[in-house]
Coordinates of C-alpha atoms and ligand atoms in Angstrom, one line a residue:
X1 CA 112.7 90.6 90.0
X2 CA 116.3 92.3 90.6
X3 CA 116.2 94.4 94.0
X4 CA 118.1 97.4 94.4
X5 CA 118.9 99.4 97.4
X6 CA 119.4 102.8 97.4
X7 CA 121.0 104.9 100.2
X8 CA 119.7 108.5 100.2
X9 CA 116.5 107.1 98.4
X10 CA 114.3 110.5 99.8
X11 CA 116.6 112.5 98.5
X12 CA 116.6 115.0 95.4
X13 CA 118.4 112.3 93.4
X14 CA 118.2 109.0 95.3
X15 CA 114.1 109.6 94.3
X16 CA 114.8 109.4 91.0
X17 CA 116.9 106.7 90.6
X18 CA 114.5 104.4 92.8
X19 CA 112.0 105.6 90.0
X20 CA 114.2 104.5 87.5
X21 CA 115.1 101.2 88.6
X22 CA 111.1 101.0 89.9
X23 CA 109.9 101.2 86.5
X24 CA 112.7 99.0 85.3
X25 CA 111.2 96.3 87.2
X26 CA 113.2 96.2 89.6
X27 CA 112.1 95.7 93.4
X28 CA 113.8 98.7 95.2
X29 CA 114.9 99.4 99.0
X30 CA 114.9 103.5 99.7
X31 CA 117.4 103.5 102.9
X32 CA 117.0 107.5 104.4
X33 CA 117.2 109.0 107.8
X34 CA 115.7 112.2 106.3
X35 CA 118.4 114.3 107.5
X36 CA 117.7 116.3 104.4
X37 CA 115.9 113.6 102.5
X38 CA 112.0 114.1 102.6
X39 CA 109.3 111.2 102.8
X40 CA 107.3 113.4 100.6
X41 CA 109.9 112.8 97.3
X42 CA 108.9 109.6 97.3
X43 CA 105.2 109.6 98.4
X44 CA 104.1 108.5 94.9
X45 CA 105.9 105.5 94.9
X46 CA 104.8 104.1 98.4
X47 CA 101.9 102.6 97.3
X48 CA 103.5 100.7 94.0
X49 CA 104.4 97.3 94.4
X50 CA 108.4 96.7 94.8
X51 CA 109.0 100.1 96.6
X52 CA 109.6 100.5 100.4
X53 CA 111.1 103.2 102.6
X54 CA 113.4 102.1 105.5
X55 CA 114.1 105.2 107.8
X56 CA 117.7 104.6 109.4
X57 CA 120.9 106.2 109.4
X58 CA 123.2 104.2 107.6
X59 CA 125.9 105.4 109.2
X60 CA 125.0 102.3 111.5
X61 CA 125.2 98.4 111.1
X62 CA 123.5 97.9 107.8
X63 CA 121.6 94.7 107.3
X64 CA 118.6 93.8 104.5
X65 CA 117.1 90.7 104.3
X66 CA 117.1 88.5 101.2
X67 CA 119.0 88.9 98.0
X68 CA 120.7 92.5 96.7
X69 CA 121.6 92.6 93.4
X70 CA 122.5 96.7 93.7
X71 CA 123.7 99.1 96.1
X72 CA 124.0 102.5 95.0
X73 CA 125.3 104.9 97.7
X74 CA 123.8 108.5 97.8
X75 CA 123.1 109.2 100.8
X76 CA 124.8 112.2 101.8
X77 CA 124.1 116.0 102.8
X78 CA 125.0 117.3 99.3
X79 CA 124.6 121.2 99.3
X80 CA 127.2 123.6 100.6
X81 CA 124.6 125.1 103.4
X82 CA 123.5 121.6 104.6
X83 CA 127.1 120.2 105.0
X84 CA 128.5 123.6 106.6
X85 CA 125.7 123.2 108.7
X86 CA 126.4 119.2 109.5
X87 CA 129.6 118.7 109.4
X88 CA 130.0 115.7 111.3
X89 CA 126.7 114.1 109.7
X90 CA 128.5 114.9 106.4
X91 CA 132.0 112.8 107.4
X92 CA 130.4 110.0 108.8
X93 CA 128.0 109.2 105.9
X94 CA 131.0 109.5 103.3
X95 CA 133.2 107.3 105.3
X96 CA 131.3 105.4 108.0
X97 CA 128.2 105.2 105.4
X98 CA 130.1 104.4 102.7
X99 CA 131.5 100.8 104.9
X100 CA 128.1 100.1 105.7
X101 CA 126.9 99.9 102.0
X102 CA 130.1 98.3 100.7
X103 CA 130.0 96.0 103.4
X104 CA 126.6 95.0 102.4
X105 CA 127.2 95.2 98.9
X106 CA 130.2 92.6 99.7
X107 CA 127.7 90.1 101.8
X108 CA 125.4 90.1 98.8
X109 CA 127.8 89.8 95.9
X110 CA 125.8 93.1 94.6
X111 CA 127.1 95.6 92.4
X112 CA 128.3 98.8 94.2
X113 CA 127.8 102.7 93.2
X114 CA 129.0 105.2 94.8
X115 CA 127.6 109.1 94.4
X116 CA 131.0 110.7 94.4
X117 CA 131.2 114.4 93.1
X118 CA 133.1 117.5 90.9
X119 CA 134.3 118.5 94.8
X120 CA 136.7 116.0 94.9
X121 CA 138.3 118.1 92.1
X122 CA 138.3 121.4 94.5
X123 CA 139.3 124.7 93.4
X124 CA 140.5 123.1 90.3
X125 CA 143.5 124.7 88.6
X126 CA 143.0 122.2 85.3
X127 CA 139.9 123.7 83.8
X128 CA 138.1 121.7 82.2
X129 CA 138.0 118.8 84.8
X130 CA 139.1 115.4 83.5
X131 CA 138.9 112.4 86.0
X132 CA 142.6 112.4 85.7
X133 CA 143.2 115.4 87.6
X134 CA 143.5 114.9 91.1
X135 CA 142.1 118.1 92.5
X136 CA 142.7 120.8 95.0
X137 CA 141.2 120.3 98.2
X138 CA 141.5 122.4 101.3
X139 CA 141.2 119.6 103.8
X140 CA 140.9 121.8 107.1
X141 CA 138.4 124.7 104.8
X142 CA 134.7 124.3 105.8
X143 CA 133.7 122.5 102.5
X144 CA 136.3 119.5 103.3
X145 CA 133.7 118.0 105.1
X146 CA 132.3 117.2 102.4
X147 CA 135.2 116.9 100.2
X148 CA 137.5 114.7 102.0
X149 CA 134.6 112.7 102.7
X150 CA 134.1 111.6 99.3
X151 CA 137.7 111.7 98.6
X152 CA 137.9 108.8 101.3
X153 CA 135.1 107.1 99.7
X154 CA 136.3 106.6 96.4
X155 CA 139.4 105.7 98.4
X156 CA 137.8 103.1 99.7
X157 CA 135.3 101.8 97.2
X158 CA 139.0 101.0 95.4
X159 CA 140.3 99.3 98.0
X160 CA 137.0 97.2 98.1
X161 CA 137.3 96.4 94.1
X162 CA 141.3 95.3 95.1
X163 CA 141.2 93.6 98.1
X164 CA 137.7 91.5 97.5
X165 CA 137.2 92.1 93.9
X166 CA 133.9 93.5 94.2
X167 CA 132.3 95.0 91.4
X168 CA 132.2 99.0 91.9
X169 CA 131.1 101.8 89.5
X170 CA 132.4 105.7 91.1
X171 CA 130.5 108.4 89.4
X172 CA 131.9 112.4 89.8
X173 CA 128.3 114.0 89.8
X174 CA 128.7 117.7 88.8
X175 CA 126.0 120.1 89.6
X176 CA 122.4 118.6 89.3
X177 CA 119.4 120.3 88.9
X178 CA 115.4 119.4 88.4
X179 CA 112.4 118.8 90.2
X180 CA 111.9 117.1 93.9
X181 CA 115.2 120.1 94.7
X182 CA 114.6 121.7 98.2
X183 CA 114.1 125.5 97.6
X184 CA 115.7 126.2 100.2
X185 CA 119.0 123.9 100.1
X186 CA 120.7 127.1 99.9
X187 CA 122.6 126.1 96.5
X188 CA 122.6 128.9 93.6
X189 CA 119.6 127.6 91.2
X190 CA 117.1 127.0 93.7
X191 CA 117.9 130.3 95.8
X192 CA 118.1 132.1 92.8
X193 CA 114.4 130.5 91.4
X194 CA 112.8 131.0 94.8
X195 CA 114.0 134.5 94.7
X196 CA 112.8 135.5 91.4
X197 CA 109.3 134.0 92.1
X198 CA 108.7 135.6 95.3
X199 CA 109.7 139.1 93.4
X200 CA 113.2 139.3 95.7
X201 CA 116.4 140.4 94.4
X202 CA 118.6 137.6 93.3
X203 CA 121.9 137.3 95.6
X204 CA 125.0 136.8 93.9
X205 CA 128.4 136.3 95.8
X206 CA 131.3 138.0 95.3
X207 CA 131.5 139.6 91.5
X208 CA 129.7 136.6 90.2
X209 CA 132.4 135.7 87.4
X210 CA 132.7 132.0 89.0
X211 CA 131.2 129.1 87.2
X212 CA 129.3 126.6 87.0
X213 CA 128.0 123.8 84.9
X214 CA 124.2 122.8 85.6
X215 CA 123.0 119.0 84.2
X216 CA 119.2 118.3 84.3
X217 CA 118.4 115.3 86.7
X218 CA 117.2 113.0 83.5
X219 CA 120.3 113.0 81.8
X220 CA 122.1 112.3 85.0
X221 CA 119.8 109.4 85.9
X222 CA 120.6 108.1 82.3
X223 CA 124.2 108.0 82.8
X224 CA 124.0 106.2 86.3
X225 CA 122.2 103.6 84.3
X226 CA 124.6 103.0 81.6
X227 CA 127.4 102.9 84.3
X228 CA 126.1 100.4 86.2
X229 CA 125.6 98.7 83.2
X230 CA 129.0 98.7 82.5
X231 CA 132.1 97.8 83.7
X232 CA 134.1 101.1 84.0
X233 CA 135.9 100.6 87.6
X234 CA 137.5 104.0 87.2
X235 CA 135.1 107.1 88.2
X236 CA 133.5 108.5 85.3
X237 CA 132.1 112.4 85.4
X238 CA 128.5 113.2 84.4
X239 CA 127.7 116.4 84.0
X240 CA 126.8 119.0 81.4
X241 CA 130.0 120.9 80.0
X242 CA 127.5 123.8 79.5
X243 CA 129.3 126.6 81.7
X244 CA 127.8 129.8 82.5
X245 CA 129.3 132.4 85.3
X246 CA 126.8 133.0 88.6
X247 CA 125.8 136.5 87.2
X248 CA 124.8 135.5 83.8
X249 CA 123.4 132.6 85.4
X250 CA 121.3 134.8 87.1
X251 CA 120.4 137.1 84.4
X252 CA 119.0 133.9 83.1
X253 CA 116.7 133.1 85.5
X254 CA 115.9 136.9 86.0
X255 CA 114.7 136.6 81.9
X256 CA 112.9 133.4 82.8
X257 CA 110.8 134.9 85.2
X258 CA 109.8 137.9 83.7
X259 CA 112.3 140.0 84.4
X260 CA 110.8 142.1 87.1
X261 CA 113.7 141.4 90.0
X262 CA 117.0 143.4 89.9
X263 CA 120.3 141.4 90.7
X264 CA 122.2 142.5 93.9
X265 CA 125.8 141.6 94.3
X266 CA 126.9 140.2 98.4
X267 CA 129.8 139.4 100.0
X268 CA 130.9 135.9 99.5
X269 CA 130.4 134.6 103.2
X270 CA 133.2 133.3 105.0
X271 CA 132.1 129.8 104.5
X272 CA 132.5 130.2 100.8
X273 CA 136.3 130.8 101.1
X274 CA 137.2 128.2 99.0
X275 CA 134.4 128.3 96.5
X276 CA 135.7 127.1 93.3
X277 CA 135.9 129.7 91.1
X278 CA 135.3 127.5 87.9
X279 CA 134.0 123.9 86.8
X280 CA 133.1 122.4 84.3
X281 CA 133.5 118.6 83.7
X282 CA 135.1 116.6 80.8
X283 CA 133.1 114.3 80.0
X284 CA 135.4 112.5 77.0
X285 CA 135.2 109.0 79.2
X286 CA 131.5 109.2 79.7
X287 CA 131.4 109.2 76.0
X288 CA 133.5 107.4 74.6
X289 CA 133.1 104.6 77.2
X290 CA 129.5 104.4 77.9
X291 CA 128.2 106.4 74.8
X292 CA 126.8 109.2 77.4
X293 CA 126.0 112.9 76.3
X294 CA 123.6 115.2 77.8
X295 CA 120.8 116.1 76.1
X296 CA 118.8 118.4 77.8
X297 CA 119.4 121.9 77.2
X298 CA 119.5 124.3 80.1
X299 CA 116.8 126.4 78.6
X300 CA 114.4 122.8 78.7
X301 CA 115.5 122.0 82.0
X302 CA 115.1 125.6 83.6
X303 CA 111.7 125.1 82.0
X304 CA 110.3 122.3 84.0
X305 CA 112.4 123.0 87.2
X306 CA 110.6 126.2 87.5
X307 CA 107.5 124.8 86.6
X308 CA 108.0 122.4 89.8
X309 CA 109.1 125.3 91.7
X310 CA 106.0 127.2 90.9
X311 CA 103.7 124.4 92.0
X312 CA 105.8 124.3 95.5
X313 CA 104.9 128.0 96.0
X314 CA 101.2 127.5 94.7
X315 CA 102.1 129.8 91.6
X316 CA 100.6 129.3 88.3
X317 CA 102.6 130.5 85.3
X318 CA 101.7 133.6 84.1
Ligands
UDP1 N1 126.2 131.4 95.3 C1 125.7 132.7 94.8 N2 124.3 133.1 95.6 C2 123.4 132.3 96.0 C3 124.1 130.8 96.2 C4 125.0 130.5 95.7 O1 126.2 133.7 94.4 O2 122.6 132.5 96.7 C5 127.5 131.0 94.0 C6 128.5 130.3 95.3 O3 129.5 131.3 95.7 C7 128.6 129.4 93.8 C8 127.8 129.4 92.7 O4 126.7 130.3 93.1 O5 129.7 129.9 93.3 C9 127.4 127.6 93.4 O6 126.9 127.4 94.4 P1 126.0 126.6 94.8 O7 125.5 126.6 96.1 O8 124.7 126.0 93.7 O9 126.7 124.8 94.9 P2 128.5 124.2 94.4 O10 128.8 124.1 93.0 O11 129.1 125.7 95.3 O12 128.3 123.2 95.0

């Protein structure tokens, strides 16, 4: 039975990956210090044979008994509110945590996958963003703690690949959403949905003309499965190129939840000074090398996500 280690396994993305590989017949060891992850994300997996959750901070020396076939490094605070609140932990898990996870993969001769991010492109001057773009990141800005940690992580992964011949994969994940996101993680999507469901106005930062491209979790998991099974060592963008302004997106959420709440413009918080003004993945590489393309429309994905958040708020669909 193949064995897969998922750091950040109790997080939003990590928990879906644990489930994916468990269903495929792997033994899955989730490692998470529950800083931003939640045990309830994997509660439904805990009784299943082959699944275990180890509560541990992966910035420390990482030991796993027995053979390991894959190490997927997904541990990190990932929403701006979280990494602004946890700047040092974010830098540590992206640097020291990646080093420990790579060390584990090397010791076990396992395949390694790094969860990188569209944030490596910073506030991009090239649009849409291909993997060949080197980015526009402010190292000393508030977001630098996440962006630079992930950029360092990518460099470290390539060094392990080149120096040790480790089998490595790097995915640059664009905004992803779906069930098990935290309602209060501060990101626009859960924030807007939470506000709409509570009957509060939606808080749009700035003029709302900044764009994002939201991809549904199931498409991401499909892309990651393909990337791991491939021999592609260079970074691969995984995201849905369907780009939308934050204002239009807020309007979409208002309409989807019954149209009873308004939209309130807020001054961009000072920590959002480097907020990327535009973001859309160029997915040609994933399409040509992995045969991957996103299948879930935003309307469909939002419907499913809304159902999840309604459940958490104890609401039923009207
Ligand atoms: N945003 C907003 N209202 C909020 C939270 C975020 O308008 O209550 C904006 C934010 O300024 C950014 C966009 O929504 O331009 C997406 O931010 P998010 O935190 O979702 O993630 P990011 O893509 O920046 O990591």
